[in-house]
Amino acid sequence: MEPILKLFTDLLPGLSQLPYWLLATLAALIAALVLFGFIAVFALFAIWLERKISAHMQDRLGPMEVGGWHGWAQTIADTLKLLMKEDIIPEKADRILFKLAPMIVFSVSIASFVVLPWSRDFIPADLNVGLLYILSISSLAVIGILMGGWASNNKWSLYGAMRSVAQIVSYEIPISLSLITVILITGTLSMQGIVQSQQGNFLSWNIFHYFPFMFVAFVIYFIASLAEVNRTPFDLPEAESELVAGFHTEYSGMRFAFFFLAEYANMFIVSAIAATAFLGGWLPPFSFLDFIPGPFWFFGKALFLVFVQMWLRWTLPRLRVDQLMYTSWKVLTPFSFVLILIVSFWQLLTL
Amino acid sequence: MREYFKNIYEAIVTILIGMGVTFRHLFVPSVTLQYPHEKLKLPERSRMKLFVNIDDCIGCRQCERACPVDCITIDTIKAGKDEDLGAASNGQKKRFHVTKFDIDMSLCCFCNLCTFPCPTECIYMTPEFDFATYDRNNLIYHFSNYTPEQVQELKEREAQQKAALANAKTGKKPEQK
Amino acid sequence: MTILFYIAAIIAIISTIMVITRTNVIHALLYMVVSLLATAVMFFLIGAPFIAALEIMIYAGAITVLFVFVVMMLNLGEEAVKQEKQWLSFSGWIFPAFLSLILLLEVIFIISSSGSVPISGKVIDPKLVGQSLFTTYLIGVELSAILLLAGIIGAYHLARRKKKVVHRFLELEGAEE
């Protein structure tokens, strides 16, 4: 926060006379608006990118008409269409909860953007428990999904919500455990601290530390994070053919757009956390490349991981819910426990 | 226990193979035809929209009778004894003025049954398929090339002939007694 | 700093009152989530960010979800709401509220008589928490680990599928199951 405040007072010197709390609130508001703008633009871009990538992987073209060059304005057209749709609330649905659910899910997604380290100076809030904060906020999204499923007064939505909650809660454990291996190596929970400890060229990134164990930790984290954001192969909660779109069946128009936006924002967040914790955040792979600013590297790494997520979506079929639970509890969790043991022993023995 | 590890190993290997396939397909050129700009050329004898070469039609109305959904409507007026309407392309003499030849394409079921009875093969199916319009009445195709005045004139002549014939009959009747 | 604490405290108190007065169970649970979040904010304010994040993760993210699951499975209908309203009548809560009021007055007296200490705001690093857990409070950690182990074994036993006992003559037939 301090660097942002310094930026503001440098640009407009008159602002430093305002009391601290007002200045901090204004700076926070502006940072929040910038982040929200980024999320909206990123979601639009990511939806277009997904449609194009999925199309080319299936030997077809994807959107080509709207906007001229390869249909880049397609998502804008879709958003306008969603905005103009009729807002249907089922009669027996719990109105307040129905309206509140997308807001909670979306605000939880935005709240996680606060601790992402874009560069050495730009991080909205460098909490000293940054990583733990993100894990705890993402478990609040569960409440929003449950509300959405329950308030729709529709048994398919309820099943979808229950399955989604069970999935998210089960996969939180491998995520936390694989991030614990990173914390063991780094010794700090603060996001900037984790990035700073990977200084040097790309071989000092956490993914290459204690080779090959941290690589396995990265793979476990990546698979578990796919389940956190309800992406294929773990997208049973929102599967079109199984549960009639699961917990967001009854949502139309802008409310559905909120859920969708939250899903793509979540994809970016988990990729960004993986980039920070395992791939070195805003650090360039070679130190002579550091004239390219930090946010470019950070965004590039996160975008690459988002691409891998999309790649997996169009390669794999969906897992059944018992296979999903099997993978989490019987494969990922034991492996991550063993990894923690190995990493801590290695660290102790080489201390 | 061995099966457990074997399962995990197989899962990872097959996922990677699948990912390789999809990645390769990213670079395969797509097979999509961008429809309004590029169209697929259909074979010449594709059974799409009907077409009538009205200069060859001899007005036999066989196609009207053959159509299972009654989408063809034909009105003919018999030519006079001394009127020469010319011949069709296969040499048959045309004996009827074909004043109305309407095909309702929205009714047509593209079964091709009307093309077989035609003696001169003037009705046939063309490979043109994109004839959608905004108004349903535009789907009724009028193939006859007689102007309304000509049709009116021919109809009056026919009515006169009929009246003359009727008069002749009533005139003859008292004689037969 | 102190005003943030008071705001969070008031929100916590109001949402807890809403928890116990709502007749719709899901609404009550969601107010509990709000109350837990307010408590987490208070933890942040007194300089214990580690505990605050853990509290959100465990309480609001897992325990409340467990409650909501159970309530949704039970599917209490309209009768439950009526029953709640009946139980929440004036004669039901007046006496416990009176006793709690006496306790509250005692606590206020004790707190106010010991002099107010401003919120120091010194942030406790997670490293310090970890160090004190594994040196000073080691017994607590080990005991809670044993308790959790007992819970896990109990859950495993409850969810175990009983092995079907097949007579040895039937086994030789090579049954597949």
XYZ file of C-alpha atoms in Angstrom:
705
model
C 0.000 0.000 0.000
C 2.756 2.416 0.831
C 4.201 2.467 -2.684
C 0.734 3.177 -4.107
C 0.238 6.023 -1.665
C 3.656 7.361 -2.575
C 2.677 7.179 -6.247
C -0.435 9.219 -5.603
C 1.314 11.879 -3.530
C 4.020 12.147 -6.176
C 1.451 12.698 -8.925
C -0.703 15.175 -7.015
C 1.319 16.808 -4.234
C -1.740 18.547 -2.834
C -3.099 15.226 -1.707
C -0.578 14.733 1.084
C -2.418 17.300 3.209
C -5.423 15.057 3.533
C -5.653 12.980 6.698
C -4.105 9.543 6.380
C -7.306 7.587 6.622
C -8.921 9.560 3.812
C -5.879 9.199 1.609
C -5.639 5.499 2.291
C -9.324 4.999 1.560
C -9.112 6.941 -1.699
C -6.013 5.069 -2.802
C -7.658 1.778 -1.907
C -10.800 2.717 -3.822
C -8.860 3.627 -6.924
C -6.775 0.463 -6.717
C -9.971 -1.548 -6.297
C -11.537 0.089 -9.345
C -8.431 -0.583 -11.407
C -8.451 -4.206 -10.312
C -12.133 -4.567 -11.053
C -11.602 -3.101 -14.498
C -8.767 -5.530 -15.036
C -10.906 -8.457 -13.941
C -13.759 -7.486 -16.251
C -11.454 -7.009 -19.229
C -9.574 -10.196 -18.425
C -12.779 -12.199 -18.172
C -13.905 -10.872 -21.539
C -10.533 -11.696 -23.039
C -10.385 -15.125 -21.403
C -13.814 -16.140 -22.648
C -12.855 -15.137 -26.186
C -9.524 -16.919 -25.836
C -11.220 -20.063 -24.601
C -13.598 -20.118 -27.504
C -10.775 -19.617 -29.981
C -8.484 -22.198 -28.392
C -11.236 -24.767 -28.086
C -12.182 -24.116 -31.707
C -8.653 -24.533 -33.054
C -8.117 -27.643 -30.996
C -11.211 -29.067 -32.647
C -10.092 -28.021 -36.156
C -12.663 -25.287 -36.455
C -12.554 -21.510 -36.311
C -14.574 -20.118 -33.410
C -16.045 -16.605 -33.433
C -15.038 -14.741 -36.594
C -17.740 -12.218 -37.368
C -18.246 -9.760 -34.532
C -15.638 -7.008 -34.572
C -13.829 -7.985 -37.719
C -10.518 -9.593 -36.828
C -11.280 -13.103 -35.523
C -14.383 -11.925 -33.703
C -12.651 -10.220 -30.771
C -15.779 -8.288 -29.850
C -17.862 -11.453 -29.504
C -17.752 -11.435 -25.723
C -18.782 -7.790 -25.609
C -21.778 -8.676 -27.751
C -22.554 -11.605 -25.457
C -22.330 -9.392 -22.392
C -24.732 -6.896 -23.929
C -27.101 -9.737 -24.734
C -26.917 -11.021 -21.161
C -27.580 -7.545 -19.823
C -30.739 -7.244 -21.877
C -32.190 -10.565 -20.786
C -35.246 -10.775 -18.591
C -34.403 -11.144 -14.929
C -36.352 -14.228 -13.858
C -36.585 -15.109 -10.183
C -38.521 -18.312 -9.479
C -41.638 -17.745 -7.457
C -40.826 -20.012 -4.537
C -37.193 -19.016 -4.462
C -35.787 -17.218 -1.478
C -35.479 -13.779 -3.050
C -32.850 -12.243 -0.816
C -30.544 -15.263 -0.905
C -31.106 -15.690 -4.636
C -29.958 -12.162 -5.320
C -27.134 -12.300 -2.798
C -25.454 -15.522 -3.964
C -23.791 -14.253 -7.170
C -22.649 -11.153 -5.332
C -20.938 -13.167 -2.636
C -19.225 -15.483 -5.097
C -18.038 -12.560 -7.179
C -16.885 -10.430 -4.255
C -14.894 -13.350 -2.891
C -13.140 -13.608 -6.239
C -12.294 -9.922 -6.251
C -11.216 -10.014 -2.613
C -8.514 -12.511 -3.530
C -6.977 -10.067 -6.010
C -5.823 -7.884 -3.167
C -2.676 -9.838 -2.323
C -1.443 -10.688 -5.821
C 2.069 -9.327 -6.330
C 2.147 -7.681 -9.728
C 5.583 -6.204 -9.362
C 7.986 -5.103 -6.667
C 5.907 -2.012 -5.911
C 2.389 -2.742 -6.993
C 0.694 -5.030 -4.518
C -2.490 -3.567 -3.051
C -1.941 -5.105 0.382
C 1.197 -6.960 1.327
C -0.252 -8.890 4.242
C 2.248 -10.929 6.158
C -0.230 -13.844 5.943
C -1.035 -13.251 2.267
C -1.159 -16.878 1.119
C -3.283 -17.945 4.067
C -5.625 -15.029 3.428
C -6.287 -16.216 -0.112
C -6.968 -19.763 1.075
C -9.401 -18.558 3.694
C -11.249 -16.188 1.371
C -11.646 -18.876 -1.265
C -13.349 -21.087 1.272
C -15.971 -18.378 1.679
C -16.989 -18.864 -1.931
C -18.477 -22.143 -0.793
C -21.126 -20.269 1.178
C -22.116 -18.308 -1.908
C -22.469 -21.456 -3.995
C -24.570 -23.149 -1.334
C -26.798 -20.103 -1.149
C -27.201 -20.076 -4.892
C -28.130 -23.728 -5.007
C -30.527 -23.577 -2.074
C -32.238 -20.355 -2.974
C -33.117 -21.584 -6.453
C -35.658 -24.003 -4.966
C -34.706 -26.549 -7.609
C -33.407 -30.009 -6.775
C -30.880 -30.016 -9.612
C -29.426 -26.761 -8.325
C -29.250 -28.205 -4.835
C -27.451 -31.342 -6.041
C -25.080 -29.232 -8.084
C -24.388 -26.967 -5.136
C -23.825 -29.893 -2.760
C -21.450 -31.586 -5.157
C -19.603 -28.381 -5.822
C -19.221 -27.702 -2.107
C -18.025 -31.243 -1.406
C -15.554 -30.935 -4.255
C -14.194 -27.550 -3.193
C -13.866 -28.511 0.443
C -12.119 -31.796 -0.416
C -9.661 -30.193 -2.803
C -8.774 -27.391 -0.418
C -6.644 -29.894 1.450
C -4.202 -30.826 -1.341
C -3.944 -27.129 -2.232
C -3.100 -26.139 1.313
C -0.676 -29.019 1.720
C 1.210 -28.351 -1.493
C 1.422 -24.676 -0.618
C 2.782 -25.722 2.782
C 5.781 -27.277 1.003
C 6.416 -23.874 -0.586
C 6.088 -22.179 2.785
C 8.494 -24.706 4.288
C 11.125 -23.722 1.743
C 10.425 -20.010 1.786
C 9.794 -19.512 5.478
C 7.228 -16.748 5.021
C 3.544 -16.491 4.180
C 3.816 -13.061 2.593
C 3.434 -13.113 -1.197
C 6.225 -10.617 -1.814
C 8.465 -12.600 0.474
C 7.801 -15.770 -1.490
C 8.629 -14.022 -4.752
C 11.757 -12.389 -3.345
C 13.081 -15.721 -2.136
C 13.153 -16.930 -5.763
C 15.618 -14.306 -6.955
C 18.188 -15.292 -9.492
C 17.622 -16.984 -12.779
C 14.842 -19.399 -13.479
C 16.589 -22.322 -11.836
C 16.001 -20.748 -8.442
C 12.244 -20.795 -8.924
C 10.475 -22.945 -6.385
C 9.409 -25.438 -8.997
C 13.007 -26.493 -9.585
C 13.960 -26.538 -5.917
C 14.684 -30.009 -4.477
C 14.052 -31.469 -7.886
C 11.747 -33.393 -8.608
C 9.695 -33.043 -5.453
C 8.605 -29.458 -5.848
C 7.608 -30.232 -9.402
C 5.294 -32.923 -8.055
C 3.989 -30.371 -5.552
C 3.292 -28.018 -8.443
C 1.417 -30.708 -10.343
C -0.649 -31.573 -7.256
C -1.410 -27.900 -6.695
C -2.411 -27.432 -10.321
C -4.759 -30.414 -10.382
C -6.350 -29.433 -7.082
C -6.781 -25.851 -8.224
C -8.642 -27.090 -11.303
C -11.143 -28.609 -8.924
C -11.369 -25.434 -6.880
C -12.563 -23.440 -9.851
C -14.933 -26.169 -11.072
C -13.105 -26.669 -14.349
C -13.103 -29.836 -16.396
C -12.288 -32.551 -15.650
C -13.888 -31.579 -12.336
C -16.824 -29.582 -13.625
C -19.584 -31.959 -12.573
C -21.330 -29.220 -10.582
C -21.935 -27.180 -13.674
C -22.016 -29.913 -16.263
C -24.542 -29.181 -18.914
C -25.409 -32.734 -19.683
C -25.573 -34.054 -16.143
C -27.239 -31.511 -13.945
C -28.769 -28.967 -16.299
C -26.067 -26.451 -15.416
C -26.001 -27.363 -11.721
C -26.205 -24.600 -9.193
C -26.620 -21.790 -11.676
C -29.592 -23.328 -13.493
C -32.099 -20.738 -12.392
C -29.879 -17.766 -12.968
C -30.362 -15.761 -16.140
C -29.016 -12.551 -17.533
C -26.685 -10.484 -15.420
C -26.725 -12.819 -12.418
C -25.446 -15.644 -14.564
C -22.864 -13.285 -15.970
C -21.654 -12.682 -12.396
C -21.117 -16.406 -11.820
C -19.357 -16.730 -15.125
C -17.159 -13.712 -14.444
C -16.343 -15.105 -11.022
C -15.303 -18.409 -12.581
C -12.859 -16.759 -14.967
C -11.541 -14.461 -12.257
C -10.993 -17.533 -10.079
C -9.087 -19.210 -12.903
C -6.784 -16.231 -13.034
C -6.323 -16.165 -9.272
C -5.299 -19.799 -8.937
C -2.956 -19.442 -11.907
C -1.523 -16.303 -10.343
C -0.962 -18.071 -7.031
C 0.764 -20.925 -8.837
C 2.884 -18.418 -10.725
C 3.819 -16.639 -7.501
C 4.492 -19.669 -5.366
C 6.137 -21.950 -7.894
C 7.171 -19.989 -10.938
C 8.742 -16.892 -9.450
C 5.974 -14.278 -9.703
C 7.146 -11.098 -11.366
C 10.786 -12.209 -11.671
C 12.160 -12.642 -15.181
C 13.711 -16.020 -16.029
C 17.078 -14.464 -16.794
C 18.289 -11.425 -14.916
C 19.347 -9.579 -18.059
C 15.698 -9.483 -19.103
C 14.613 -7.331 -16.208
C 14.122 -4.249 -18.367
C 10.756 -5.802 -19.215
C 8.549 -4.700 -16.300
C 7.395 -7.124 -13.640
C 3.661 -7.116 -14.367
C 4.386 -8.446 -17.858
C 6.145 -11.531 -16.476
C 3.531 -12.088 -13.814
C 0.656 -11.769 -16.220
C 2.471 -13.859 -18.813
C 3.065 -16.744 -16.412
C -0.493 -16.624 -15.106
C -1.838 -16.489 -18.660
C 0.267 -19.481 -19.642
C -1.234 -21.462 -16.770
C -4.719 -20.306 -17.787
C -3.953 -21.613 -21.261
C -2.946 -24.976 -19.775
C -6.232 -25.036 -17.874
C -8.150 -24.444 -21.085
C -6.033 -27.049 -22.859
C -6.964 -29.614 -20.208
C -10.621 -28.726 -20.475
C -10.748 -29.642 -24.132
C -8.679 -32.794 -23.744
C -10.231 -34.633 -20.869
C -13.678 -36.044 -20.189
C -15.471 -35.256 -16.991
C -14.793 -37.186 -13.793
C -17.716 -38.798 -11.997
C -18.298 -37.537 -8.498
C -16.979 -40.669 -6.779
C -13.877 -40.645 -8.983
C -13.429 -37.009 -8.040
C -13.540 -37.810 -4.344
C -11.221 -40.772 -4.853
C -8.664 -38.561 -6.563
C -8.727 -35.996 -3.816
C -8.719 -38.133 -0.718
C -6.856 -41.206 -1.874
C -4.340 -39.840 -4.339
C -3.640 -36.141 -3.925
C -3.812 -35.901 -0.140
C -1.496 -38.853 0.644
C 0.967 -37.693 -1.994
C 1.058 -34.191 -0.578
C 1.534 -35.506 2.966
C 4.475 -37.610 1.764
C 5.842 -34.575 -0.066
C 5.727 -32.457 3.070
C 7.656 -35.162 4.908
C 10.267 -35.458 2.156
C 10.728 -31.704 1.754
C 11.050 -31.122 5.482
C 13.527 -33.973 5.871
C 15.573 -32.723 2.917
C 15.582 -29.249 4.358
C 16.575 -30.485 7.809
C 19.369 -32.642 6.453
C 20.853 -29.882 4.310
C 20.536 -27.176 6.940
C -0.989 -51.568 -3.858
C 0.805 -52.122 -7.138
C -2.487 -51.538 -8.912
C -2.882 -48.202 -7.138
C 0.451 -46.909 -8.417
C -0.113 -48.437 -11.826
C -3.433 -46.583 -12.054
C -1.824 -43.286 -11.165
C 0.986 -43.810 -13.645
C -1.423 -44.756 -16.431
C -3.628 -41.790 -15.659
C -0.766 -39.339 -15.935
C 0.639 -40.904 -19.102
C -2.709 -40.993 -20.899
C -3.488 -37.427 -19.904
C -0.169 -36.323 -21.360
C -0.796 -38.262 -24.573
C -4.213 -36.628 -24.864
C -2.746 -33.218 -24.274
C -0.216 -33.897 -27.026
C -2.984 -34.752 -29.466
C -4.923 -31.601 -28.684
C -1.846 -29.453 -28.899
C -0.989 -30.893 -32.304
C -4.497 -30.111 -33.458
C -4.024 -26.477 -32.576
C -1.827 -26.202 -35.626
C -4.020 -28.169 -38.027
C -5.787 -25.676 -40.352
C -9.454 -25.556 -39.607
C -12.029 -27.147 -41.833
C -14.724 -24.545 -41.314
C -16.249 -22.834 -44.322
C -17.175 -19.263 -43.418
C -20.698 -19.509 -44.720
C -21.850 -16.308 -46.334
C -18.391 -15.616 -47.750
C -17.471 -19.156 -48.787
C -20.097 -21.630 -49.873
C -19.841 -25.314 -50.495
C -20.384 -26.107 -54.181
C -23.091 -28.730 -54.428
C -23.130 -31.353 -57.176
C -25.063 -30.333 -60.300
C -27.960 -32.714 -59.869
C -28.551 -31.880 -56.174
C -32.216 -31.814 -55.331
C -32.697 -28.273 -54.052
C -34.960 -25.541 -55.426
C -37.266 -26.395 -58.321
C -36.947 -24.579 -61.616
C -39.333 -24.506 -64.545
C -38.217 -23.640 -68.046
C -41.557 -22.129 -69.028
C -40.753 -21.997 -72.754
C -40.711 -25.773 -72.807
C -43.887 -26.322 -70.811
C -46.694 -27.822 -72.884
C -49.287 -27.420 -70.105
C -49.964 -31.138 -69.583
C -50.307 -30.644 -65.772
C -48.706 -34.008 -65.023
C -46.399 -32.404 -62.435
C -49.373 -30.844 -60.673
C -50.978 -34.254 -60.366
C -47.775 -35.959 -59.249
C -46.972 -33.554 -56.400
C -47.774 -35.222 -53.041
C -48.203 -31.931 -51.186
C -50.029 -30.007 -53.924
C -47.553 -27.211 -54.102
C -47.829 -26.667 -57.886
C -50.763 -24.655 -59.207
C -51.254 -24.475 -62.965
C -53.889 -22.646 -64.974
C -54.081 -23.309 -68.707
C -56.237 -21.969 -71.521
C -56.611 -24.030 -74.653
C -55.105 -22.429 -77.687
C -57.354 -21.715 -80.600
C -57.262 -24.013 -83.711
C -55.364 -21.549 -85.781
C -53.096 -20.216 -83.040
C -49.484 -21.375 -83.282
C -47.734 -21.415 -79.886
C -44.601 -23.014 -81.208
C -43.007 -26.275 -80.167
C -41.187 -27.499 -77.089
C -37.560 -28.481 -77.318
C -38.353 -32.134 -77.876
C -40.573 -31.327 -80.876
C -43.983 -31.586 -79.193
C -46.447 -28.939 -80.245
C -47.660 -26.635 -77.484
C -51.442 -26.597 -77.355
C -52.092 -24.634 -74.148
C -51.432 -21.109 -72.945
C -49.920 -21.660 -69.506
C -51.312 -18.553 -67.817
C -50.397 -19.465 -64.208
C -47.617 -21.734 -63.039
C -47.053 -21.192 -59.297
C -44.854 -23.350 -57.125
C -45.073 -22.748 -53.359
C -41.493 -23.543 -52.236
C -42.526 -23.481 -48.578
C -44.741 -26.496 -49.282
C -42.342 -28.319 -51.578
C -40.878 -31.398 -49.914
C -38.081 -31.824 -52.505
C -39.155 -35.357 -53.360
C -38.397 -34.972 -57.094
C -41.677 -36.740 -58.045
C -42.768 -33.869 -60.317
C -39.740 -34.117 -62.587
C -40.346 -37.668 -63.780
C -43.763 -37.254 -65.503
C -42.777 -34.117 -67.388
C -42.594 -35.022 -71.128
C -40.242 -32.215 -72.020
C -38.202 -32.227 -68.757
C -38.888 -28.545 -68.283
C -39.248 -28.849 -64.490
C -36.090 -29.911 -62.690
C -34.259 -29.421 -59.430
C -31.306 -27.057 -59.177
C -28.518 -26.985 -56.560
C -29.655 -23.602 -55.214
C -30.618 -23.958 -51.537
C -30.321 -20.578 -49.878
C -33.553 -18.896 -50.945
C -34.829 -17.876 -47.504
C -36.819 -14.619 -47.473
C -38.377 -12.349 -44.919
C -41.922 -12.661 -46.268
C -43.604 -16.017 -46.727
C -45.378 -14.865 -49.875
C -42.035 -14.377 -51.563
C -41.615 -18.130 -51.450
C -44.363 -18.616 -54.005
C -42.527 -18.630 -57.319
C -44.458 -17.494 -60.394
C -43.003 -19.069 -63.503
C -45.579 -18.075 -66.063
C -44.618 -15.117 -68.250
C -48.041 -13.966 -69.398
C -48.918 -10.419 -68.336
C -52.221 -9.931 -66.511
C -53.704 -8.132 -69.518
C -52.840 -11.037 -71.817
C -54.351 -13.432 -69.299
C -57.482 -11.296 -69.093
C -57.761 -11.169 -72.882
C -57.340 -14.922 -73.186
C -59.925 -15.512 -70.501
C -62.450 -13.259 -72.207
C -61.863 -15.061 -75.499
C -62.410 -18.382 -73.775
C -65.592 -17.105 -72.122
C -66.853 -15.879 -75.483
C -66.109 -19.226 -77.089
C -67.902 -21.024 -74.313
C -70.924 -18.745 -74.639
C -70.943 -19.257 -78.382
C -70.788 -23.026 -77.873
C -73.572 -22.910 -75.346
C -75.679 -20.804 -77.668
C -75.013 -23.190 -80.471
C -76.158 -26.100 -78.307
C -79.363 -24.425 -77.172
C -79.907 -23.315 -80.725
C -79.548 -26.912 -81.915
C -81.801 -28.409 -79.306
C -85.249 -27.545 -80.714
C -84.020 -28.965 -84.051
C -83.232 -32.360 -82.529
C -86.792 -32.661 -81.286
C -8.115 1.753 15.095
C -10.534 1.694 17.993
C -13.439 2.869 15.870
C -12.867 -0.052 13.501
C -12.935 -2.343 16.513
C -16.230 -0.895 17.704
C -17.810 -1.195 14.273
C -16.729 -4.825 13.994
C -17.939 -5.517 17.531
C -21.360 -3.992 16.900
C -21.723 -5.989 13.683
C -20.752 -9.155 15.555
C -23.308 -8.517 18.297
C -26.128 -7.632 15.922
C -25.525 -10.604 13.661
C -25.370 -12.956 16.642
C -28.695 -11.628 17.879
C -30.080 -12.242 14.384
C -28.733 -15.803 14.501
C -30.774 -16.654 17.548
C -33.924 -14.827 16.527
C -34.330 -15.943 12.896
C -36.890 -18.651 12.276
C -35.537 -19.590 8.849
C -32.546 -21.803 9.630
C -30.551 -20.945 6.526
C -30.828 -17.250 7.272
C -29.637 -17.894 10.814
C -26.594 -19.775 9.536
C -25.689 -17.016 7.126
C -25.898 -14.468 9.927
C -23.518 -16.721 11.820
C -21.056 -16.460 8.937
C -21.283 -12.674 9.238
C -20.656 -12.897 12.956
C -17.612 -15.089 12.415
C -16.257 -12.680 9.799
C -16.675 -9.804 12.263
C -14.745 -11.810 14.840
C -12.014 -12.389 12.267
C -11.832 -8.637 11.638
C -11.391 -8.110 15.345
C -8.567 -10.641 15.379
C -6.895 -8.748 12.536
C -7.251 -5.521 14.492
C -5.564 -6.778 17.631
C -2.604 -8.011 15.623
C -3.290 -11.711 15.119
C -3.656 -12.061 11.340
C -2.721 -15.737 11.359
C -5.560 -16.616 13.704
C -7.973 -14.417 11.753
C -7.235 -16.134 8.446
C -7.375 -19.568 10.074
C -10.671 -18.711 11.707
C -12.256 -17.732 8.406
C -10.883 -20.839 6.740
C -11.983 -23.284 9.417
C -15.056 -21.743 10.974
C -16.730 -19.899 8.131
C -15.376 -22.132 5.428
C -15.754 -25.599 6.894
C -17.831 -25.715 10.075
C -20.603 -23.468 8.811
C -20.627 -25.412 5.568
C -21.101 -28.564 7.612
C -24.049 -26.994 9.427
C -25.578 -25.804 6.171
C -25.170 -29.273 4.643
C -26.961 -30.906 7.551
C -29.770 -28.366 7.511
C -30.241 -28.702 3.783
C -30.348 -32.491 4.048
C -32.914 -32.313 6.834
C -35.154 -30.210 4.609
C -37.204 -28.667 7.399
C -40.427 -27.319 6.048
C -43.008 -24.846 7.211
C -43.817 -26.762 10.418
C -40.287 -26.234 11.662
C -40.644 -22.478 11.223
C -43.889 -22.511 13.209
C -42.280 -24.625 15.904
C -39.386 -22.186 16.137
C -41.765 -19.269 16.520
C -43.552 -21.160 19.265
C -40.363 -21.921 21.147
C -39.119 -18.356 20.818
C -42.030 -16.928 22.746
C -41.568 -14.304 25.420
C -41.897 -16.682 28.343
C -39.237 -18.861 26.750
C -36.383 -16.433 26.580
C -37.047 -13.906 29.294
C -35.496 -15.820 32.195
C -32.255 -16.914 30.442
C -31.915 -13.339 29.124
C -32.259 -12.014 32.668
C -29.543 -14.343 33.975
C -27.267 -13.453 31.045
C -27.861 -9.771 31.754
C -26.572 -10.241 35.293
C -23.470 -11.956 33.906
C -23.007 -9.161 31.357
C -23.156 -6.494 34.048
C -20.542 -8.387 36.031
C -18.218 -8.622 33.015
C -18.650 -4.912 32.210
C -17.829 -4.063 35.807
C -14.709 -6.204 35.771
C -13.458 -4.816 32.461
C -14.102 -1.196 33.303
C -12.525 -1.433 36.720
C -9.202 -2.750 35.417
C -8.452 0.300 33.283
C -8.664 0.423 29.512
C -5.708 -0.745 27.477
C -5.557 0.637 23.924
C -5.181 -1.825 21.112
C -1.457 -2.255 20.719
C -1.684 -3.331 17.090
C 1.602 -5.197 17.258
C 1.353 -7.794 14.562
C 2.274 -11.311 15.599
C 4.133 -13.062 12.835
C 3.044 -16.621 11.983
C 6.607 -17.684 12.753
C 6.168 -16.593 16.385
C 2.892 -18.487 16.574
C 4.579 -21.590 15.204
C 7.508 -21.294 17.560
C 5.301 -20.885 20.618
C 3.066 -23.747 19.530
C 5.972 -26.130 19.279
C 7.823 -25.049 22.415
C 5.550 -23.568 25.060
C 2.250 -25.123 24.045
C 3.521 -28.393 22.661
C 1.276 -30.478 24.914
C -1.816 -28.762 23.480
C -0.696 -29.493 19.927
C 0.005 -33.153 20.626
C -3.276 -33.647 22.486
C -5.305 -32.049 19.716
C -3.465 -34.192 17.190
C -4.436 -37.335 19.135
C -8.032 -36.119 19.328
C -8.118 -35.553 15.582
C -6.619 -39.006 15.049
C -9.429 -40.471 17.145
C -11.913 -38.585 14.992
C -10.356 -39.895 11.775
C -10.381 -43.484 12.989
C -13.995 -43.116 14.061
C -14.973 -41.717 10.676
C -13.118 -44.508 8.870
C -14.856 -47.139 10.993
C -18.296 -45.631 10.412
C -17.815 -45.424 6.680
C -16.220 -48.828 6.212
C -17.878 -51.286 3.915
C -18.331 -54.589 5.667
C -16.548 -57.396 3.892
C -19.012 -59.975 2.684
C -18.272 -63.403 4.158
C -18.593 -66.059 1.470
C -18.682 -69.753 2.273
C -15.515 -71.454 1.109
C -17.400 -73.771 -1.236
C -18.905 -70.769 -3.013
C -15.542 -69.066 -3.277
C -14.165 -71.868 -5.436
C -16.773 -71.194 -8.110
C -14.794 -68.130 -9.097
C -17.539 -65.643 -8.392
C -16.637 -62.257 -9.782
C -17.955 -59.990 -7.049
